[in-house]
Amino acid sequence: MNFVHFIELLFILMILILVGLPLFGKYSGKRLFSDPDANLEEYKHLQVRKEEVLLSIKELEFDFKTDKLSQVDYDEMRAKLEREAVGILERMDGLEKLGRKTKKSAAQVST
Amino acid sequence: MNDLGEFALQLAFATTLYGCVCYIMAARGNRIDLYLSADKTPLLVWGFVMVASICLWKAFLTNDFSVEYVWAYSNTQQNFFYKFASFWGGQKGSLLFWTLILTSYMAVVHYQNRTRNLMLVPYAMTVMLVMTLFFLGLLNFSTNPFERIPLPPEDGRGLNPLLQNYWMVIHPPTLYFGYVGFTVPFAFAIAALITKNLDDGWIRLTRKWALISWFFLAMGNLFGAQWAYVELGWGGYWAWDPVENAAFMPLIVATAYLHSVMIQEKKDMMKVWNMSLILLTFVMTIFGTFITRSGLIQSVHTFDEATLGFIFLGFLVVIVAFCVFLIVKRLPLLKGKNELDSFLSRESSFLFNNLVLLGIGFATFWGTVFPILSEAVRGVKITVGPPFYNQVNVPIGLALLALIGIGPIIAWRRATFSNLRKSFLKPLTVMLVAGVALFPMVPLSSKSEIYTYITFMLCAFVVTTIVIEFYKGSKARMSLHGGTFIQELGSLVWRNKRRYGGYTVHLGVVLIFAGIAGSSSYSVETQKHIQKGETIEIADFELLYNGLGVTEQSNIKTRVIATLDVLKNGKKIWVSHPEKEFYKEQNQPVSEVSLLSTWKEDLYVILADFNPDDESATFKIHVNPMVSWLWYGQWIMAFGTIICMWPDRQEQRRRLERMKKQQAIFVAAQE
Amino acid sequence: MKHFRFILAGIFIVALCLASNPAWSATVLGDIENAVMCKCDDKCGKVLINCNCDTSEKTRTEILKQLESGLTKEQIIQTFVDKYGETVLSAPTKEGFNLMAWVTPFAMILGGGLGIRKLLQVWIKPKGEATAEKPASESSEISKEDSLGGYSNRLKNELDRLES
């Protein structure tokens, strides 16, 4: 057996160990992710949307200051965006309440 | 070592296959043990491909001509750099190089996502592993780079002389980095489709990947132009060759994608469109490889036998079918609430930007495949060459240039028409002034010259709008925060890196447009056979021929170098050394261009022919105005892209805050 | 919106006109060199004007000879077509099937433009409709007055925090 064969053997052993060990480890049979929580998914989505709407308001302010739109349009768009943001905030509050409740009950179950 | 390389490729193939299956089983069966097992494969595959690559590099550097590929693309005379770069000099090595980049990207993606996005990652990894599997399959079963020659020859054939230029070390890798990079956004898009995570999560995750890939692709294209310019010796930099088109099309589609994702990020709409664009970009990169590797279409890039065309075509068909199937299946989920506030908005200007970009992309695609179509329908072979692309793409390109200027002025969501009119006043004035000022200076006798004139005016327009954007923004910040103009300009850019980085890229694009316009209309050329001591006059230059010299560079390469004194207004400004290089066993000598480049114009001297007996020689001389503007534009583009890519601390902070809040409120949903 | 149709049509017509008359180089020789491909053994795939192999030199002298003998540009190009077939032309002719090569890109853009117009018409809601929707969504919330005031304060805070 020459040197190259030895390295080849090492490679095969390396694969077998790295790939094989997890299959017999302590996680065997456990789940990778729990079932997606629809509320959490929506909340995550809304967090991003909220940020985008807030950034849009900032941008609108800036566009107004750099003279890209008139006072009338600015007021109207700003009101619209703020309505949108408030809508998102309300929905997020609702989801937060639900989330806290389930978390509490989950904590009670586990103790 | 060669055995080891071959063996490593086999192991990589097997590991990849295992990884694909295991990832899918882990995701579908929701099993962490399988996931942890599959999770090792990206790094293992990367390691094995790396070992194989090192073996091939070693074969090149140690002149191991028992390897057929080394024999075909290297010889003992080549210096270190060309031996190193010969790695991707032919088909087999190119495929291995592609695989090396792909697996390296995969390893980086693996590292970036080691603790997050557990839903998407298994599928994204699977997509990348399947791509890797395809290339490893080719390397193992069809184009083995370690194929041996039973009786090793003394010396190799050497790299094609046309490729022996320092650009060989730079241009192909840059292009490949770009090509391969789009696999990452593609993989995450597919993963999003499969797992039904169809908000803009995948776009945010891969935004930097898309941008970096776009950057490399753009740089690769321009580096290729530079290489063609200095090496091919016809005085131009772009010939609408099928392979150039193949690199150009994904760039154009990706540009459309980079713009239109902004609408989805802001307004959560156009999901199907963005999904389609990234899939199309990726398909175009594979289509490019198909074009290069099929030999179906004649090209200056056909440096060696191309045999894999139909395998790539088959692969392409499978990918397209799969993508279309997935999108159609998820169509009900992708349909969102699409709503715009006004016709006069940045959003609608982006729609037109997309239209025009895809128009250019389509025209290029159409021209590339039309010969095949013609042969299939009429049975007549035809050629679609540069005149076609110039006549079709130049008008569309002008529309694009105009849009680059118009876009930034229009506000997002809704712009007010009267304000818009006011904002257009200055740029339009500058444009007209530029037009009037240029009118007596530029010739307007042909269509090309009229195009150039229009392009210059549009460039003035676009530059003005961008400069005004920077100026107004800084002024607005000054009145708010009260800093100096320079301070506020800095923080304006710093706080809106994407926006102002983007505008900087636009400035680079404008320079490139101007350079293309100027050089394609106003270049002059002459060709003359002269004796020693005689002169050639062209434009303001006078070239005095001082004779020939011959150098035996090595036992396979002989250089014939001419010396010309270059005078401008009677003053000697430069000595030009155009040369012709003769390689043993190559019937066509290679011309080395001698180039004097200034911001205004390039003096481009070629030794076309010579008579060794009386030292008379034929010179071909071009004066190409404004070519260097392209390369300046390229650096500005690079600078702008770096601004866009620079990590944004506020964005990171906001992401962390979001995650903290999720964890505080909800039950931990992920392991 | 009305203007838009005319603008689009105008752009299309101008583009088609500009695209339809061939001209790049001033000299006749240059025109011919632009119109035909180099036909060397290496199949370099370059337009004659860009090629500098031996064959291209021969072809050039051939063209010059033909020019001197009084043939027009069209006639010379025709002799090339007769000799090598249509594939020698550097761009498709503008007749018959080949016309498709020229028209399709512009037709696609025109079609795309009309499509975008249609999309915009659907996506942009008239102002009246947008405002009519608003009260419906708001009325569903309880204790509107208080919470709205609270929310607008929160909005303000969040906006201030955004740029710190």
XYZ file of N, CA, C and O in Angstrom, chain B residues 232-234 238-239 241 269-270 298-300 337-344 348 351-352 355-356 359-360 362-363 366 370 373-374 377-378 380-388 390-396 398-399 414 446-451 454 477 481 495-496 520-521 525 527 587-588 591 606 608 620 650 653-654 657 661, chain C residues 1 4 8 11 14-15 17-26 33-35 37 39 42-47 49-55 57 60 85-94 97-106 108-113 116-117 119-120 122-125 127 130 133 154 158 161-164:
632
model
N -6.751 41.275 -29.785
C -7.217 40.815 -31.095
C -6.769 41.733 -32.224
O -6.762 41.349 -33.376
N -6.421 42.963 -31.873
C -5.776 43.827 -32.850
C -6.632 44.298 -34.003
O -6.160 44.490 -35.105
N -7.935 44.495 -33.783
C -8.714 45.117 -34.854
C -9.215 46.491 -34.446
O -9.996 47.117 -35.148
N -15.595 45.185 -28.694
C -16.820 44.404 -28.538
C -17.320 44.042 -29.928
O -17.480 44.921 -30.758
N -17.565 42.763 -30.180
C -17.927 42.358 -31.538
C -19.249 41.608 -31.603
O -19.582 41.045 -32.629
N -20.015 38.896 -30.492
C -19.754 37.492 -30.728
C -20.702 36.665 -29.840
O -21.064 37.123 -28.756
N -44.907 43.445 -3.622
C -45.660 43.068 -4.822
C -44.705 42.590 -5.914
O -43.499 42.580 -5.731
N -45.242 42.166 -7.029
C -44.460 41.672 -8.176
C -43.632 40.435 -7.824
O -42.508 40.267 -8.286
N -20.520 29.642 -34.505
C -19.108 29.993 -34.650
C -18.757 31.202 -33.797
O -19.520 32.132 -33.679
N -17.576 31.140 -33.236
C -17.223 32.199 -32.302
C -15.714 32.320 -32.188
O -14.995 31.337 -32.348
N -15.242 33.515 -31.877
C -13.802 33.658 -31.656
C -13.375 32.984 -30.367
O -12.206 32.827 -30.102
N -51.353 41.422 -3.494
C -52.124 42.628 -3.741
C -51.212 43.607 -4.479
O -50.291 44.166 -3.894
N -51.422 43.727 -5.753
C -50.592 44.648 -6.520
C -51.281 45.989 -6.619
O -52.401 46.079 -7.103
N -50.607 47.003 -6.125
C -51.250 48.307 -6.135
C -50.187 49.390 -6.265
O -49.168 49.356 -5.584
N -50.432 50.318 -7.148
C -49.530 51.465 -7.265
C -50.320 52.718 -6.963
O -51.539 52.753 -7.119
N -49.612 53.754 -6.539
C -50.311 54.982 -6.182
C -50.479 55.925 -7.353
O -51.412 56.698 -7.400
N -49.537 55.850 -8.285
C -49.638 56.817 -9.359
C -48.863 56.353 -10.577
O -47.919 55.570 -10.470
N -49.276 56.819 -11.715
C -48.537 56.545 -12.934
C -47.179 57.225 -12.888
O -46.181 56.705 -13.377
N -47.161 58.399 -12.274
C -45.904 59.136 -12.143
C -45.212 58.697 -10.872
O -45.312 59.344 -9.835
N -43.329 52.860 -11.562
C -43.668 52.654 -12.969
C -42.453 52.927 -13.856
O -42.304 52.296 -14.901
N -40.712 49.780 -14.082
C -41.325 48.825 -15.003
C -40.787 49.053 -16.413
O -40.490 48.111 -17.146
N -40.647 50.327 -16.770
C -40.131 50.608 -18.115
C -38.650 50.283 -18.223
O -38.184 49.826 -19.267
N -38.585 46.762 -18.911
C -38.990 46.505 -20.293
C -37.819 46.728 -21.242
O -37.517 45.894 -22.102
N -37.146 47.870 -21.060
C -36.067 48.223 -21.984
C -34.890 47.262 -21.818
O -34.307 46.776 -22.796
N -35.731 44.119 -23.277
C -35.730 44.310 -24.732
C -34.337 44.107 -25.299
O -34.144 43.392 -26.288
N -33.349 44.712 -24.645
C -31.966 44.537 -25.090
C -31.550 43.073 -24.966
O -30.959 42.483 -25.875
N -33.496 40.485 -24.970
C -34.170 39.656 -25.952
C -33.570 39.828 -27.342
O -33.351 38.848 -28.062
N -33.308 41.077 -27.730
C -32.733 41.318 -29.055
C -31.417 40.553 -29.200
O -31.131 39.957 -30.240
N -32.213 36.869 -29.441
C -32.836 36.620 -30.720
C -31.778 36.560 -31.827
O -31.779 35.658 -32.664
N -31.027 33.263 -33.899
C -31.712 33.353 -35.188
C -31.067 32.501 -36.282
O -31.773 31.914 -37.101
N -32.491 29.178 -36.005
C -33.883 29.224 -36.429
C -33.983 29.238 -37.949
O -34.770 28.503 -38.548
N -33.156 30.078 -38.568
C -33.196 30.214 -40.016
C -32.849 28.901 -40.690
O -33.471 28.493 -41.666
N -35.831 26.574 -40.296
C -37.049 26.900 -41.037
C -36.802 26.936 -42.542
O -37.531 26.326 -43.326
N -35.755 27.682 -42.925
C -35.534 27.864 -44.362
C -34.465 26.927 -44.902
O -34.279 26.809 -46.105
N -31.448 27.618 -44.712
C -30.366 28.477 -45.186
C -29.566 28.962 -43.984
O -30.124 29.471 -43.017
N -28.247 28.789 -44.054
C -27.384 29.283 -42.988
C -27.227 30.782 -43.156
O -26.875 31.244 -44.241
N -27.472 31.548 -42.122
C -27.172 32.971 -42.223
C -26.339 33.393 -41.027
O -26.181 32.647 -40.066
N -25.804 34.593 -41.101
C -24.984 35.123 -40.034
C -25.696 36.318 -39.425
O -26.256 37.138 -40.152
N -25.710 36.386 -38.123
C -26.198 37.608 -37.477
C -25.006 38.235 -36.769
O -24.554 37.752 -35.742
N -24.470 39.270 -37.373
C -23.237 39.870 -36.873
C -23.445 41.237 -36.268
O -24.585 41.679 -36.070
N -22.359 41.919 -35.961
C -22.418 43.217 -35.288
C -23.380 44.224 -35.917
O -24.057 44.936 -35.172
N -23.475 44.323 -37.264
C -24.389 45.351 -37.787
C -25.814 45.175 -37.267
O -26.499 46.155 -36.978
N -26.245 43.922 -37.120
C -27.594 43.684 -36.598
C -27.733 44.242 -35.191
O -28.639 45.025 -34.896
N -25.913 46.351 -33.570
C -25.756 47.802 -33.471
C -27.037 48.509 -33.882
O -27.469 49.451 -33.229
N -27.645 48.035 -34.954
C -28.831 48.736 -35.428
C -30.031 48.518 -34.517
O -30.890 49.381 -34.405
N -30.102 47.358 -33.869
C -31.262 47.097 -33.023
C -31.039 47.601 -31.598
O -31.890 48.261 -31.012
N -29.860 47.301 -31.043
C -29.661 47.594 -29.624
C -29.318 49.055 -29.343
O -29.561 49.530 -28.247
N -28.763 49.758 -30.337
C -28.400 51.150 -30.050
C -29.627 52.011 -29.757
O -29.644 52.727 -28.754
N -30.695 51.949 -30.579
C -31.862 52.763 -30.216
C -32.455 52.375 -28.854
O -32.830 53.254 -28.075
N -32.514 51.070 -28.579
C -33.065 50.653 -27.284
C -32.142 51.139 -26.161
O -32.601 51.590 -25.112
N -30.356 53.779 -26.135
C -30.566 55.216 -25.905
C -31.781 55.445 -25.012
O -31.755 56.316 -24.135
N -32.820 54.644 -25.237
C -33.998 54.758 -24.364
C -33.606 54.443 -22.921
O -34.036 55.114 -21.984
N -45.518 58.367 -5.435
C -46.222 59.363 -6.225
C -45.374 60.624 -6.378
O -44.881 61.177 -5.411
N -23.388 60.894 -40.778
C -23.944 59.549 -40.911
C -24.850 59.244 -39.726
O -24.884 59.991 -38.749
N -25.566 58.144 -39.828
C -26.492 57.778 -38.771
C -25.740 57.553 -37.455
O -26.187 57.952 -36.390
N -24.583 56.887 -37.586
C -23.799 56.611 -36.390
C -23.421 57.905 -35.681
O -23.468 58.005 -34.454
N -23.072 58.914 -36.459
C -22.660 60.181 -35.846
C -23.840 60.895 -35.205
O -23.689 61.562 -34.176
N -25.018 60.728 -35.787
C -26.204 61.337 -35.181
C -26.520 60.647 -33.855
O -26.797 61.295 -32.843
N -26.416 59.317 -33.861
C -26.587 58.567 -32.606
C -25.627 59.083 -31.541
O -25.988 59.275 -30.387
N -26.701 62.345 -30.144
C -27.817 62.175 -29.204
C -27.304 61.595 -27.884
O -27.694 62.032 -26.798
N -30.088 67.940 3.906
C -29.494 67.516 5.177
C -28.847 68.689 5.901
O -28.875 68.764 7.125
N -29.468 69.305 9.663
C -28.451 68.989 10.663
C -27.377 70.061 10.794
O -26.586 70.033 11.725
N -25.656 57.090 4.809
C -26.913 56.627 5.389
C -27.850 56.039 4.350
O -28.847 55.430 4.690
N -27.567 56.242 3.068
C -28.401 55.645 2.028
C -27.494 54.979 1.011
O -27.457 55.358 -0.151
N -17.092 54.624 -31.347
C -17.624 53.921 -32.508
C -17.921 54.854 -33.668
O -18.131 54.403 -34.779
N -17.914 56.150 -33.417
C -18.190 57.061 -34.530
C -16.969 57.804 -35.049
O -16.855 58.057 -36.238
N -8.709 55.278 -39.103
C -7.664 54.287 -39.232
C -6.970 54.434 -40.575
O -7.534 54.999 -41.525
N -3.776 52.398 -43.130
C -2.865 51.278 -43.300
C -1.880 51.669 -44.394
O -2.267 52.166 -45.439
N 0.451 28.384 -37.277
C 0.684 29.017 -38.578
C 0.396 30.512 -38.590
O 1.001 31.251 -39.347
N -0.550 30.958 -37.734
C -0.838 32.398 -37.710
C -0.007 33.084 -36.625
O -0.081 32.695 -35.465
N -0.355 39.284 -33.369
C 0.053 40.691 -33.329
C -0.067 41.205 -31.903
O -1.057 40.961 -31.231
N -0.517 48.693 -34.982
C -0.349 47.263 -35.238
C 0.675 47.067 -36.343
O 0.644 47.766 -37.366
N 1.273 45.033 -39.167
C 0.436 44.105 -39.923
C 1.283 43.125 -40.723
O 0.961 41.956 -40.843
N -0.843 49.176 -39.431
C -2.250 49.556 -39.373
C -2.385 50.407 -38.118
O -1.986 49.982 -37.028
N -27.087 49.986 10.518
C -28.470 50.175 10.952
C -29.335 48.993 10.541
O -30.201 48.555 11.292
N -28.607 46.215 12.836
C -29.203 46.470 14.146
C -30.695 46.152 14.111
O -31.232 45.505 14.999
N -31.352 46.602 13.039
C -32.795 46.368 12.947
C -33.103 44.881 12.871
O -34.062 44.405 13.465
N -32.815 43.414 16.308
C -33.953 43.814 17.130
C -35.194 42.987 16.816
O -35.918 42.564 17.716
N -37.116 40.480 19.456
C -38.518 40.624 19.771
C -39.277 39.328 19.513
O -40.111 38.922 20.327
N -52.332 59.317 -19.290
C -52.347 58.013 -19.929
C -52.472 58.135 -21.440
O -51.932 57.324 -22.186
N -49.291 58.841 -23.144
C -48.386 57.714 -23.067
C -48.424 56.865 -24.335
O -47.403 56.471 -24.872
N -45.239 56.239 -26.752
C -44.767 54.883 -27.032
C -44.725 54.644 -28.539
O -43.731 54.149 -29.085
N -41.838 56.614 -30.006
C -40.539 55.980 -29.765
C -40.354 54.800 -30.703
O -39.310 54.613 -31.313
N -39.701 56.017 -34.311
C -38.351 56.573 -34.446
C -37.317 55.454 -34.430
O -36.410 55.401 -35.258
N -37.499 54.527 -33.468
C -36.532 53.443 -33.344
C -36.487 52.615 -34.611
O -35.415 52.264 -35.122
N -37.330 53.559 -37.653
C -36.726 54.329 -38.747
C -35.218 54.311 -38.623
O -34.492 54.054 -39.587
N -34.754 54.581 -37.374
C -33.308 54.645 -37.174
C -32.676 53.298 -37.462
O -31.573 53.208 -37.965
N -33.434 52.243 -37.135
C -32.841 50.917 -37.285
C -32.839 50.469 -38.738
O -32.128 49.553 -39.107
N -33.670 51.127 -39.568
C -33.893 50.518 -40.865
C -32.934 50.989 -41.954
O -32.805 50.331 -42.969
N -32.284 52.142 -41.779
C -31.359 52.488 -42.863
C -29.922 52.222 -42.456
O -29.427 52.766 -41.484
N -29.276 51.348 -43.177
C -27.946 50.918 -42.776
C -26.901 51.967 -43.100
O -26.888 52.531 -44.185
N -26.085 52.254 -42.141
C -24.951 53.140 -42.400
C -24.065 53.122 -41.179
O -24.521 53.313 -40.081
N -22.813 52.800 -41.331
C -21.898 52.966 -40.226
C -20.662 53.697 -40.673
O -20.217 54.632 -40.049
N -20.178 53.322 -41.797
C -18.906 53.876 -42.206
C -19.122 54.693 -43.470
O -20.044 54.446 -44.248
N -18.284 55.670 -43.632
C -18.526 56.604 -44.712
C -18.112 56.035 -46.068
O -18.802 56.207 -47.069
N -16.960 46.027 -46.404
C -16.248 45.230 -45.399
C -17.122 44.979 -44.189
O -16.980 43.969 -43.510
N -18.015 45.927 -43.898
C -18.931 45.768 -42.778
C -20.028 44.774 -43.089
O -20.585 44.149 -42.202
N -20.350 44.669 -44.372
C -21.509 43.859 -44.745
C -21.190 42.387 -44.893
O -22.083 41.557 -44.885
N -18.737 38.809 -43.985
C -17.876 38.179 -43.001
C -16.582 37.716 -43.659
O -16.533 37.490 -44.860
N -13.944 34.997 -44.601
C -14.156 33.584 -44.907
C -12.841 32.812 -44.865
O -12.429 32.180 -45.826
N -9.724 29.278 -40.802
C -9.829 29.106 -39.347
C -11.240 29.350 -38.840
O -11.517 29.159 -37.669
N -12.113 29.804 -39.740
C -13.478 30.159 -39.341
C -13.435 31.139 -38.179
O -13.969 30.861 -37.104
N -12.775 32.256 -38.384
C -12.586 33.171 -37.271
C -13.895 33.815 -36.851
O -14.028 34.308 -35.744
N -14.891 33.807 -37.754
C -16.195 34.330 -37.367
C -16.218 35.824 -37.145
O -17.001 36.330 -36.364
N -15.312 36.540 -37.831
C -15.292 37.990 -37.653
C -15.836 38.678 -38.884
O -15.760 38.154 -39.998
N -16.341 39.887 -38.679
C -16.710 40.701 -39.817
C -15.419 41.093 -40.528
O -14.377 41.294 -39.888
N -14.199 43.680 -41.798
C -13.509 44.922 -41.419
C -12.709 44.737 -40.132
O -11.732 45.428 -39.879
N -13.105 43.768 -39.324
C -12.412 43.538 -38.057
C -11.340 42.474 -38.152
O -10.676 42.177 -37.170
N -11.218 41.857 -39.311
C -10.316 40.710 -39.405
C -8.976 41.175 -39.980
O -8.926 42.068 -40.809
N -7.906 40.546 -39.499
C -6.629 40.903 -40.096
C -5.792 39.669 -40.433
O -4.586 39.686 -40.349
N -6.501 38.593 -40.793
C -5.741 37.415 -41.217
C -5.382 37.555 -42.704
O -5.792 38.505 -43.362
N -4.652 36.590 -43.220
C -4.196 36.679 -44.607
C -5.359 36.680 -45.594
O -5.378 37.426 -46.570
N -6.357 35.819 -45.300
C -7.509 35.720 -46.202
C -8.213 37.059 -46.321
O -8.637 37.455 -47.404
N -6.978 39.963 -46.101
C -6.210 40.871 -46.980
C -6.528 40.580 -48.443
O -6.755 41.480 -49.242
N -9.888 41.796 -49.380
C -9.920 43.252 -49.503
C -9.414 43.693 -50.877
O -10.029 44.518 -51.530
N -22.902 31.993 -50.495
C -24.225 31.812 -49.904
C -24.525 32.937 -48.930
O -23.669 33.779 -48.630
N -25.748 32.900 -48.409
C -26.222 34.018 -47.597
C -25.426 34.166 -46.307
O -25.408 35.232 -45.697
N -24.787 33.097 -45.889
C -24.077 33.147 -44.607
C -22.918 34.136 -44.605
O -22.414 34.521 -43.549
N -22.506 34.594 -45.799
C -21.397 35.539 -45.856
C -21.825 36.935 -45.411
O -21.008 37.755 -45.006
N -23.122 37.213 -45.478
C -23.594 38.536 -45.051
C -23.490 38.654 -43.537
O -23.803 37.716 -42.808
N -23.063 39.830 -43.059
C -22.844 39.973 -41.617
C -24.140 40.210 -40.861
O -24.173 40.132 -39.645
N -25.220 40.522 -41.569
C -26.503 40.711 -40.905
C -27.587 40.152 -41.819
O -27.405 40.106 -43.032
N -28.704 39.724 -41.231
C -29.772 39.179 -42.077
C -30.304 40.242 -43.038
O -30.284 41.437 -42.715
N -30.757 39.793 -44.184
C -31.376 40.735 -45.116
C -32.710 41.190 -44.527
O -33.240 40.566 -43.624
N -33.229 42.300 -45.091
C -34.487 42.806 -44.532
C -35.642 42.413 -45.433
O -36.413 43.252 -45.878
N -38.446 35.935 -44.578
C -38.332 35.352 -43.243
C -37.370 36.155 -42.370
O -37.594 36.344 -41.180
N -36.291 36.628 -42.996
C -35.269 37.343 -42.230
C -35.791 38.623 -41.601
O -35.214 39.132 -40.644
N -36.874 39.147 -42.158
C -37.455 40.372 -41.596
C -37.832 40.143 -40.128
O -37.769 41.050 -39.310
N -38.168 38.896 -39.836
C -38.528 38.555 -38.459
C -37.402 38.886 -37.487
O -37.656 39.301 -36.363
N -36.173 38.674 -37.925
C -35.036 38.971 -37.047
C -35.068 40.429 -36.629
O -34.780 40.775 -35.493
N -35.429 41.298 -37.550
C -35.380 42.735 -37.277
C -36.592 43.223 -36.523
O -36.494 44.103 -35.668
N -37.748 42.684 -36.874
C -38.983 43.256 -36.333
C -39.285 42.727 -34.929
O -39.725 43.477 -34.061
N -38.982 41.428 -34.697
C -39.410 40.810 -33.440
C -38.978 41.573 -32.183
O -39.816 41.825 -31.317
N -37.695 41.965 -32.057
C -37.327 42.667 -30.822
C -38.184 43.903 -30.567
O -38.665 44.119 -29.449
N -38.409 44.687 -31.626
C -39.197 45.906 -31.428
C -40.653 45.564 -31.147
O -41.310 46.210 -30.328
N -41.658 42.939 -29.610
C -41.719 42.488 -28.225
C -41.780 43.682 -27.281
O -42.534 43.682 -26.309
N -40.932 44.680 -27.562
C -40.918 45.851 -26.685
C -42.268 46.569 -26.744
O -42.820 46.971 -25.716
N -42.803 46.683 -27.952
C -44.102 47.336 -28.107
C -45.162 46.562 -27.331
O -45.948 47.127 -26.561
N -45.144 45.245 -27.521
C -46.114 44.407 -26.810
C -45.946 44.537 -25.305
O -46.915 44.702 -24.570
N -44.676 44.498 -24.853
C -44.392 44.643 -23.428
C -44.878 45.980 -22.913
O -45.457 46.073 -21.828
N -44.660 47.031 -23.705
C -45.092 48.375 -23.314
C -46.603 48.424 -23.134
O -47.108 48.955 -22.145
N -47.494 46.628 -19.970
C -47.247 47.433 -18.774
C -48.350 48.473 -18.590
O -48.823 48.720 -17.484
N -48.777 49.050 -19.726
C -49.839 50.047 -19.641
C -51.092 49.422 -19.033
O -51.728 49.959 -18.150
N -51.217 46.772 -17.139
C -50.948 46.484 -15.729
C -51.138 47.726 -14.877
O -51.778 47.690 -13.828
N -50.563 48.840 -15.358
C -50.645 50.068 -14.578
C -52.094 50.483 -14.405
O -52.503 50.935 -13.331
N -54.599 48.575 -14.199
C -55.223 47.724 -13.183
C -54.704 48.079 -11.790
O -55.451 48.134 -10.823
N -53.403 48.324 -11.706
C -52.771 48.510 -10.403
C -53.067 49.859 -9.773
O -53.060 50.009 -8.562
N -53.213 50.869 -10.612
C -53.446 52.198 -10.048
C -54.931 52.383 -9.859
O -55.697 52.451 -10.814
N -55.309 52.430 -8.616
C -56.730 52.602 -8.344
C -57.060 54.082 -8.439
O -56.290 54.932 -7.997
N -58.452 57.638 -7.431
C -58.374 58.198 -6.084
C -59.625 57.966 -5.263
O -59.572 57.677 -4.081
N -59.778 54.502 -3.659
C -58.823 54.307 -2.571
C -59.347 54.906 -1.270
O -59.215 54.311 -0.214
N -62.261 52.998 0.459
C -61.908 51.794 1.188
C -61.563 52.086 2.650
O -61.769 51.276 3.525
N -46.742 56.287 19.029
C -45.782 55.208 18.868
C -45.080 55.298 17.515
O -43.870 55.090 17.393
N -41.163 55.416 16.841
C -40.488 54.445 15.982
C -39.738 55.151 14.859
O -38.626 54.777 14.500
N -36.615 56.621 16.204
C -35.617 55.611 16.514
C -34.939 55.067 15.260
O -33.805 54.603 15.297
N -35.654 55.129 14.135
C -35.175 54.551 12.885
C -33.832 55.125 12.475
O -32.982 54.435 11.932
N -33.659 56.419 12.761
C -32.439 57.049 12.260
C -31.566 57.530 13.396
O -31.191 58.695 13.470
N -31.253 56.651 14.330
C -30.382 57.074 15.403
C -29.025 56.421 15.244
O -28.896 55.432 14.561
